[in-house]
Tab-separated table of C-alpha atoms and ligand atoms in Angstrom:
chain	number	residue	atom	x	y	z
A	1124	UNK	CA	5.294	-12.898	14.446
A	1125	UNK	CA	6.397	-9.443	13.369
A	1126	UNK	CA	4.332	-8.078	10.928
A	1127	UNK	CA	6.245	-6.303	8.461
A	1128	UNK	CA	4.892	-2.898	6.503
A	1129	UNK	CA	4.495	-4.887	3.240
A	1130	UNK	CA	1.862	-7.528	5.084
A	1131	UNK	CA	0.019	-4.264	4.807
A	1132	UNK	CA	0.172	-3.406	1.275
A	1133	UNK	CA	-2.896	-3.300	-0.651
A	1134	UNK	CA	-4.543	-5.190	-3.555
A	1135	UNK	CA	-4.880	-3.511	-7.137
A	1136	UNK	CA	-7.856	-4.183	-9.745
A	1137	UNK	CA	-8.810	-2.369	-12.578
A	1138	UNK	CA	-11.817	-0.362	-13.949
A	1139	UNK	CA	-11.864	0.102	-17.354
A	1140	UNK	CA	-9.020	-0.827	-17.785
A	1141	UNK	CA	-7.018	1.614	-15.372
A	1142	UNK	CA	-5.263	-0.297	-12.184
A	1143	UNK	CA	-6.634	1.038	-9.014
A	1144	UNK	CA	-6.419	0.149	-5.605
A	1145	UNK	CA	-9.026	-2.703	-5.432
A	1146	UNK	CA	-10.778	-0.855	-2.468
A	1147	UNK	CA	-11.593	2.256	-4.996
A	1148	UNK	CA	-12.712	-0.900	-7.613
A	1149	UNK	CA	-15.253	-2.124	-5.254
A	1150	UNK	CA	-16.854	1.067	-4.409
A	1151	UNK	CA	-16.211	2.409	-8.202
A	1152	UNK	CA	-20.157	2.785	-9.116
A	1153	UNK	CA	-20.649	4.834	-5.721
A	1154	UNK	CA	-18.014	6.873	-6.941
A	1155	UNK	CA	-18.781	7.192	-10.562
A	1156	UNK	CA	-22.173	8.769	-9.207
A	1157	UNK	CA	-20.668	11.144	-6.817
A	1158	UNK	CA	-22.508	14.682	-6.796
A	1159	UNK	CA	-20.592	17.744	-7.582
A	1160	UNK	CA	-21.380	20.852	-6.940
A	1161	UNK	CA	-20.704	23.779	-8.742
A	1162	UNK	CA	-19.222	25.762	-6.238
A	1163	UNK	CA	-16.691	22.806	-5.929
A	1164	UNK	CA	-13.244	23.549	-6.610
A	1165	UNK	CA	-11.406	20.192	-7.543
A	1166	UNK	CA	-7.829	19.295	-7.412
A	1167	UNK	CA	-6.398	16.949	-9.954
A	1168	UNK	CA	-3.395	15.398	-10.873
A	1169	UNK	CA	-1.038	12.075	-11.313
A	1170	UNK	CA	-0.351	11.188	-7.937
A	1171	UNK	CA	2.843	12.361	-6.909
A	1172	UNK	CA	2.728	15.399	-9.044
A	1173	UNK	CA	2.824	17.786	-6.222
A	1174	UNK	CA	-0.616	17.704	-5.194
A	1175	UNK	CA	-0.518	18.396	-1.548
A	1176	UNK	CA	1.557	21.676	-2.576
A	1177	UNK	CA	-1.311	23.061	-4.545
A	1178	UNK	CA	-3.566	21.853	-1.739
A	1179	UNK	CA	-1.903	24.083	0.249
A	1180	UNK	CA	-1.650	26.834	-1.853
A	1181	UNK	CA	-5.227	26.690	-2.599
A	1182	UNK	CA	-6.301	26.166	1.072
A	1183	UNK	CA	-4.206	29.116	2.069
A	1184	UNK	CA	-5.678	31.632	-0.444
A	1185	UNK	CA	-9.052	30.742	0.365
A	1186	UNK	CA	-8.110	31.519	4.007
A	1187	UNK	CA	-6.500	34.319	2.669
A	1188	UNK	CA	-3.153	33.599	3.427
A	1189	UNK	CA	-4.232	32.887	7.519
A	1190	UNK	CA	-2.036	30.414	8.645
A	1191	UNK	CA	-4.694	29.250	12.028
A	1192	UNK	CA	-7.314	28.570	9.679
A	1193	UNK	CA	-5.163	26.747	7.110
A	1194	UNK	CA	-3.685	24.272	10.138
A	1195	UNK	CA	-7.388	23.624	11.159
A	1196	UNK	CA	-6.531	19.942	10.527
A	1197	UNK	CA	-4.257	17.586	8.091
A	1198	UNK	CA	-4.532	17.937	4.542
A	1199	UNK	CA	-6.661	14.842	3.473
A	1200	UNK	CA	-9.246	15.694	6.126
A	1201	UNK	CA	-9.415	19.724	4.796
A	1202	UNK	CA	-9.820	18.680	1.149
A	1203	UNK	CA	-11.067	14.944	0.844
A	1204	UNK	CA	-9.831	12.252	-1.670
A	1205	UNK	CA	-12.793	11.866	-3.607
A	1206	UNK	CA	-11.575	7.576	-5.035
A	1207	UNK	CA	-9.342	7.150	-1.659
A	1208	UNK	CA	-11.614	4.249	0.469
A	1209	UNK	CA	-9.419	2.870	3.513
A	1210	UNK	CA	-11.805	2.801	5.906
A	1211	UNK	CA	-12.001	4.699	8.765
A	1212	UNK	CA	-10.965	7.541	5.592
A	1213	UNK	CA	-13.861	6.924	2.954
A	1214	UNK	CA	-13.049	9.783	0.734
A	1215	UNK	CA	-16.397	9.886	-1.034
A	1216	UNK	CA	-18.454	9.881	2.673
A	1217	UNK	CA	-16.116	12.469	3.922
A	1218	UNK	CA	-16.749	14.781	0.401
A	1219	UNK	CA	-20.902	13.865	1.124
A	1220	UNK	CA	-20.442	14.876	4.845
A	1221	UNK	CA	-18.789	18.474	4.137
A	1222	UNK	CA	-20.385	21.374	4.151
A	1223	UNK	CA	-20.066	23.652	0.565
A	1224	UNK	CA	-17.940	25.575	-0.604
A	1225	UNK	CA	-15.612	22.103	-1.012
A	1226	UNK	CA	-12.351	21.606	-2.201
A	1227	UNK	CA	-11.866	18.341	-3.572
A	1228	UNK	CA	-8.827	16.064	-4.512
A	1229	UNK	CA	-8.429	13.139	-7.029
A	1230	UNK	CA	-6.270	11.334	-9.217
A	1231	UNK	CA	-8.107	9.892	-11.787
A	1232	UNK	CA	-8.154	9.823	-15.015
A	1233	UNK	CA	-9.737	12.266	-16.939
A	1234	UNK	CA	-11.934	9.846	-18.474
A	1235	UNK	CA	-12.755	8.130	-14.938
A	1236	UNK	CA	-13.714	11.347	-13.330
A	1237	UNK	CA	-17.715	11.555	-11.875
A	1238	UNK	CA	-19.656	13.317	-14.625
A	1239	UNK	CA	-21.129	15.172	-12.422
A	1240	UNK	CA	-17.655	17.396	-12.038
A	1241	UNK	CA	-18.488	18.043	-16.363
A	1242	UNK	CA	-21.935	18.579	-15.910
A	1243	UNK	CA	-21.503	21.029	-12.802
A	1244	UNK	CA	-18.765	22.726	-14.623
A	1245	UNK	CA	-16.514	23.035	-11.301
A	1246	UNK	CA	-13.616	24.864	-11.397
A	1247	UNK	CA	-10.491	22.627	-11.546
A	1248	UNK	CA	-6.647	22.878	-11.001
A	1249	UNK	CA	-4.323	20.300	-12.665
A	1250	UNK	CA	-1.150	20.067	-11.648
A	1251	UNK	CA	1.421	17.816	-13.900
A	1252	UNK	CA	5.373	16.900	-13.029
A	1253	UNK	CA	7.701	15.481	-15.873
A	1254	UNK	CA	7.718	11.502	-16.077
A	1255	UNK	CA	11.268	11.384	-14.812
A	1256	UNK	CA	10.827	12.446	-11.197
A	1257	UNK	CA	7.466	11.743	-11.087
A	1258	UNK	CA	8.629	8.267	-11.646
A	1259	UNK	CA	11.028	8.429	-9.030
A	1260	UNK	CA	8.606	9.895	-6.709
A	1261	UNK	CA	6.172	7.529	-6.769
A	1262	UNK	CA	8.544	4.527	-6.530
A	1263	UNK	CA	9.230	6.270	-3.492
A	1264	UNK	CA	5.781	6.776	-1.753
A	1265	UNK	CA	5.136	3.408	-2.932
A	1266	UNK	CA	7.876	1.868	-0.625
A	1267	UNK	CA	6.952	3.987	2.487
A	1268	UNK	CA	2.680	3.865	1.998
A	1269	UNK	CA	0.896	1.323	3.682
A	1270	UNK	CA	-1.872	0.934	1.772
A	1271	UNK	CA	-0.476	0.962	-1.676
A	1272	UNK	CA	0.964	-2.331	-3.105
A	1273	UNK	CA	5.074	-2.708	-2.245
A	1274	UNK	CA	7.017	-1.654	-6.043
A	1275	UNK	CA	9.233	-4.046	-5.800
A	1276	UNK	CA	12.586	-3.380	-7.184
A	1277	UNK	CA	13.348	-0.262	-9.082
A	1278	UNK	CA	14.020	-1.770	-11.974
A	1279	UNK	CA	11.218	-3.808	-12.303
A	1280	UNK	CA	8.777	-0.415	-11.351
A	1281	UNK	CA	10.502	1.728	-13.864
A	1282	UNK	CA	8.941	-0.994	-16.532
A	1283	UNK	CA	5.644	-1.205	-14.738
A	1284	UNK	CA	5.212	3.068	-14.967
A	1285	UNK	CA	6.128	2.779	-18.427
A	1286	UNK	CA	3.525	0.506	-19.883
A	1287	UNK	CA	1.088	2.216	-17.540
A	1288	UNK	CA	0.243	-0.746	-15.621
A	1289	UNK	CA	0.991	0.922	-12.262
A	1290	UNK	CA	-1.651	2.856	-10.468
A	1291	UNK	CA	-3.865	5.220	-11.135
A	1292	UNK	CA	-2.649	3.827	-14.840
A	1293	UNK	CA	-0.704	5.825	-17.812
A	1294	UNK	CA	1.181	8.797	-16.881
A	1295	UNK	CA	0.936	9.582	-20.961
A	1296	UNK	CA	-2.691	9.344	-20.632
A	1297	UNK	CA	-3.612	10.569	-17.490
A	1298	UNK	CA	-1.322	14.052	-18.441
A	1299	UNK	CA	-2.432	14.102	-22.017
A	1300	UNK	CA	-5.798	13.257	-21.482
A	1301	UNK	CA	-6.428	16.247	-18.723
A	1302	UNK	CA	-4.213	18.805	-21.086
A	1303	UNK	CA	-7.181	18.198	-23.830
A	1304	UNK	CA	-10.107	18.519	-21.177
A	1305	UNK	CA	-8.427	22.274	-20.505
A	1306	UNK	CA	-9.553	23.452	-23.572
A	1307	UNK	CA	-13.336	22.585	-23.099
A	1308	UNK	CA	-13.997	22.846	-19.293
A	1309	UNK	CA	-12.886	25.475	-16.868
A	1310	UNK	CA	-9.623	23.934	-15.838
A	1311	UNK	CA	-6.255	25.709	-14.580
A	1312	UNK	CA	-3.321	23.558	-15.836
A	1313	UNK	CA	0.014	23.851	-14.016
A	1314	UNK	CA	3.353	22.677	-13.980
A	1315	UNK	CA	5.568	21.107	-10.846
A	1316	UNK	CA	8.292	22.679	-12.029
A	1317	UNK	CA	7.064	26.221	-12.923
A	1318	UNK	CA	5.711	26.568	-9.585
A	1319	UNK	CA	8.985	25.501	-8.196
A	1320	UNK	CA	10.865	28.230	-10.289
A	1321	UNK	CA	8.185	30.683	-10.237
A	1322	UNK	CA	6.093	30.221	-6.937
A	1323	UNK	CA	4.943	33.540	-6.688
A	1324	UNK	CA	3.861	33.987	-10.305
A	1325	UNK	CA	2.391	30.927	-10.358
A	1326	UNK	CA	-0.050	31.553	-7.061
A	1327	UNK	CA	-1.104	33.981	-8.856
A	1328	UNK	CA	-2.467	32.307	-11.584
A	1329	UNK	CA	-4.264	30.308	-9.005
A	1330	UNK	CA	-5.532	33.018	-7.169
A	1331	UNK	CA	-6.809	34.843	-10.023
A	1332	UNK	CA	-8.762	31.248	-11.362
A	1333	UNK	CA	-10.521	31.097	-8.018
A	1334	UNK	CA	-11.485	34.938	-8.098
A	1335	UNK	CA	-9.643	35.755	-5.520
A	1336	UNK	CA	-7.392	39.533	-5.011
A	1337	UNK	CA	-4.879	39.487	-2.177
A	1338	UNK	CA	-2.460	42.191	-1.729
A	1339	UNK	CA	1.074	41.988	-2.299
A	1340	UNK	CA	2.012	41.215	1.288
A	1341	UNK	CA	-0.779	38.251	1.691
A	1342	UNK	CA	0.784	36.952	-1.633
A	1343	UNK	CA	4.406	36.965	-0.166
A	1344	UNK	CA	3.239	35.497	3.005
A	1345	UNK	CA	1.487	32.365	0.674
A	1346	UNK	CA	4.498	32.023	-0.931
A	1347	UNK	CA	6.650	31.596	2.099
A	1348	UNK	CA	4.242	29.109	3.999
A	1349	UNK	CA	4.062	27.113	0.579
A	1350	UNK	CA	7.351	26.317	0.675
A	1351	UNK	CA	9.177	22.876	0.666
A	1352	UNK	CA	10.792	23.149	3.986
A	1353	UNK	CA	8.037	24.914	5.582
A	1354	UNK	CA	5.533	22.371	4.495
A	1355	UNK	CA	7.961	19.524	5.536
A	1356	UNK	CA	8.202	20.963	9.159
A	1357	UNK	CA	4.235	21.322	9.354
A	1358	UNK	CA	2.486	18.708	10.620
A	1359	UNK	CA	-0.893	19.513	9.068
A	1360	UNK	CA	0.885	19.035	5.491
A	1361	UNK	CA	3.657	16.792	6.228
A	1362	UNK	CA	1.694	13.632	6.937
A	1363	UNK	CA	3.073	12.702	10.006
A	1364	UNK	CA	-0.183	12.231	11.324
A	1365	UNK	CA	-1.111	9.736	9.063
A	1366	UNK	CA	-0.754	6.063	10.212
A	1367	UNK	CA	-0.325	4.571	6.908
A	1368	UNK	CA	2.704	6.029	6.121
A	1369	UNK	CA	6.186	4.775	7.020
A	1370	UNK	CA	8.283	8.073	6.864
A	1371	UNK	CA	11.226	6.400	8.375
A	1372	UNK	CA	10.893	4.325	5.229
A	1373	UNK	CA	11.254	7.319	3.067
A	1374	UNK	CA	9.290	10.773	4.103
A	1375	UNK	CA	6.269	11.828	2.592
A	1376	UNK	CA	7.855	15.495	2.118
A	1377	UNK	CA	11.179	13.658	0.270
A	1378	UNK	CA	13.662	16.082	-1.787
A	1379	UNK	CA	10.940	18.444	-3.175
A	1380	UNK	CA	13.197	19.185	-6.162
A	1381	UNK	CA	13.099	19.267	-10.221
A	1382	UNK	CA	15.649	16.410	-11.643
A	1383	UNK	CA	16.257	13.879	-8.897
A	1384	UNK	CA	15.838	11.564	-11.242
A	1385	UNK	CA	19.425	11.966	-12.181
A	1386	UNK	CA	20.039	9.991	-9.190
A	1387	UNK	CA	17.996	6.747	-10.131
A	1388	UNK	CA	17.902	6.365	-13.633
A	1389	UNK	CA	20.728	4.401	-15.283
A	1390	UNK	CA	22.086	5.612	-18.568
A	1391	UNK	CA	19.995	2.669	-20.240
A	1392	UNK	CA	16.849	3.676	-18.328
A	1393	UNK	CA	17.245	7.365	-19.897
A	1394	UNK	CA	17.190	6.376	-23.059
A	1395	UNK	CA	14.984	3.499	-22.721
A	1396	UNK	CA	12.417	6.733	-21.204
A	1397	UNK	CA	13.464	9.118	-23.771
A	1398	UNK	CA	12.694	7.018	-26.542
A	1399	UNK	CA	9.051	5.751	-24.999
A	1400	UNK	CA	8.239	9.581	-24.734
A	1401	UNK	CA	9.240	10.633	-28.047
A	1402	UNK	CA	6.653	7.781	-28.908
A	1403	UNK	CA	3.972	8.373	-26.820
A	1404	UNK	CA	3.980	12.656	-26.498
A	1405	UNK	CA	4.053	12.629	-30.299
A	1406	UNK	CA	0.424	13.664	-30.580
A	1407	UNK	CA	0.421	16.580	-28.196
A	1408	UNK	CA	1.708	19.926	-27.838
A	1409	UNK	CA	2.469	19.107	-24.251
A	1410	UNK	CA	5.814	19.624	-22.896
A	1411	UNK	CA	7.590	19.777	-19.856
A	1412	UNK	CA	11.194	20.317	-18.744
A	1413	UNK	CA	13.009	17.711	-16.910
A	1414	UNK	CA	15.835	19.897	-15.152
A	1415	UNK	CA	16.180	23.083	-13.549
B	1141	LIG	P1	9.439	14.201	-3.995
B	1141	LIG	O1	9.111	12.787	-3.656
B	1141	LIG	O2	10.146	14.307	-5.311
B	1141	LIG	O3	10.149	14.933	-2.921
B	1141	LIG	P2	1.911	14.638	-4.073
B	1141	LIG	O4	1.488	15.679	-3.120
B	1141	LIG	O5	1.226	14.716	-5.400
B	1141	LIG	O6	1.878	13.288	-3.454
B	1141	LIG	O7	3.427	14.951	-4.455
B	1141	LIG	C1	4.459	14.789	-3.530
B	1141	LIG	C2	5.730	15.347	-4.121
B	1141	LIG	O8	5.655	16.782	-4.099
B	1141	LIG	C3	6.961	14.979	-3.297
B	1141	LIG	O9	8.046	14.965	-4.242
B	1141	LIG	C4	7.028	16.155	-2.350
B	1141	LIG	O10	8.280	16.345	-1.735
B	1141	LIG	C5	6.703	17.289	-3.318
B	1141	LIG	N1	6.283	18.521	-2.622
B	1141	LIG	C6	5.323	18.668	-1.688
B	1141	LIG	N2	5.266	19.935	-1.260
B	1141	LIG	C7	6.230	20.614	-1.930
B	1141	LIG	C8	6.692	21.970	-1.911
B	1141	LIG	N3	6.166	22.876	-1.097
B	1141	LIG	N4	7.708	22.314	-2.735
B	1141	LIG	C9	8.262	21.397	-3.561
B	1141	LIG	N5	7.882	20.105	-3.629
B	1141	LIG	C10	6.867	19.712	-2.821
């Protein structure tokens, strides 16, 4: 019998009360111990915020802006995914196993994150995209990835994201939650979409939080090689090489583009969203903008 892609797809469970992929449950108190270490630079966002972007931004200004060095290998294996356990890929051995200075990647919540990142006071980057195409992102990667569970029908994962009972839990919370750690701990907070109107400006920012001063040319160079259609023709930040991902399905580099979302969300759905985030982003001076 064939086996089709969705025989594949993954579990969930919860901890405390955010659903997670039940591998990441199991291990949860080996990874709620992990050691940082303060030279650790960690990279955190919602999933499908446009973390492998500043990935590659940051792994590129480290190297500064040497493009050998920054294909060395694929993106999860460079920087490893602290709560990601799908063995052979154990995030949390592969972080152990790597030699320091580390950059790190997660997705958790703010209030799920090892306190050993507070306590270590590591430098960390945030990236956050608006709910709309974050939404539609995600429905996405969910269809074409493996080892996440299948979404189901649009519809029905549109409802799911909005009560925050998809993974990796509330986009409200998770996004809130990290904007109010910003103003305690040393952590860079960035937008999707300002980096996608302002690329250059924006690498900045990062290169300045990781103490870093690359000339003008170095900076244009980072800028070009950080780019959607660059990235999507690169095969150490595309994902081809991973075996868990279906990219016929849908590819893991997709539009790359503010306000897709146009394109999936029914009138209803807008103002079924619009209404849930007046709600929920009443309490916070967070905004975002949901079009170019
Ligand atoms: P789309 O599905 O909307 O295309 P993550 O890395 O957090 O999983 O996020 C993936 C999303 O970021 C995808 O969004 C992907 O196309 C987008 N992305 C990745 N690299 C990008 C780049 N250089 N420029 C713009 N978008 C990028």
């Amino acid at each position: 019998i064939k086996q089709t892609s969705k025989d594949l797809h993954e579990e969930v469970s919860q901890v405390r009360g955010v659903v997670l992929q039940k591998s990441t449950c199991e291990y949860w108190n080996k990874i709620w111990d992990f050691q940082a270490k303060p030279d650790d630079v960690l990279i955190s966002s919602y999933p499908k915020a446009g973390t492998t972007w500043l990935q590659e931004i940051v792994d590129m200004i480290q190297n500064d802006g040497d493009i050998e060095k920054t294909r060395r290998a694929p993106t999860d294996i460079r920087m490893p995914f602290l709560e990601r356990i799908n063995p052979p890929y154990v995030g949390l051995d592969k972080a152990n196993e790597m030699p320091s200075p580390r950059v790190l990647k997660t997705h958790l919540p703010v209030q799920l994150l090892p306190p050993s990142f507070w306590k270590e006071n590591c430098k960390i980057i945030y990236v956050a995209r608006n709910i709309k195409d974050n939404i539609v992102s995600f429905f996405h990667f969910q269809r074409m990835n493996k080892g996440l569970p299948d979404p189901g029908s649009w519809e029905e994962y549109f409802e799911t994201f909005l009560e925050g009972k998809g993974l990796w839990g509330s986009w409200y919370d998770h996004v809130k939650g990290w904007w109010e750690a910003k103003d305690i701990y040393p952590i860079l907070y960035l937008f999707y979409e300002d980096i996608k109107k302002h690329p250059r400006r924006e690498i900045e920012k990062v290169m300045e939080f990781l103490g870093k001063n690359l000339d003008e040319k170095v900076l244009d160079k980072i800028v070009y090689y950080t780019s959607f259609n660059v990235m999507k023709n690169n095969p150490m930040s595309n994902y081809t090489l991973s075996s868990l991902m279906n990219q016929s399905v849908s590819p893991f580099m997709r539009k790359g583009v503010i306000g897709d979302w146009k394109n999936y969300f029914t009138v209803a759905q807008n103002e079924r969203c619009n209404e849930d985030y007046r709600e929920k982003m009443d309490d916070t001076t967070l905004s975002f903008s949901m079009e170019y």
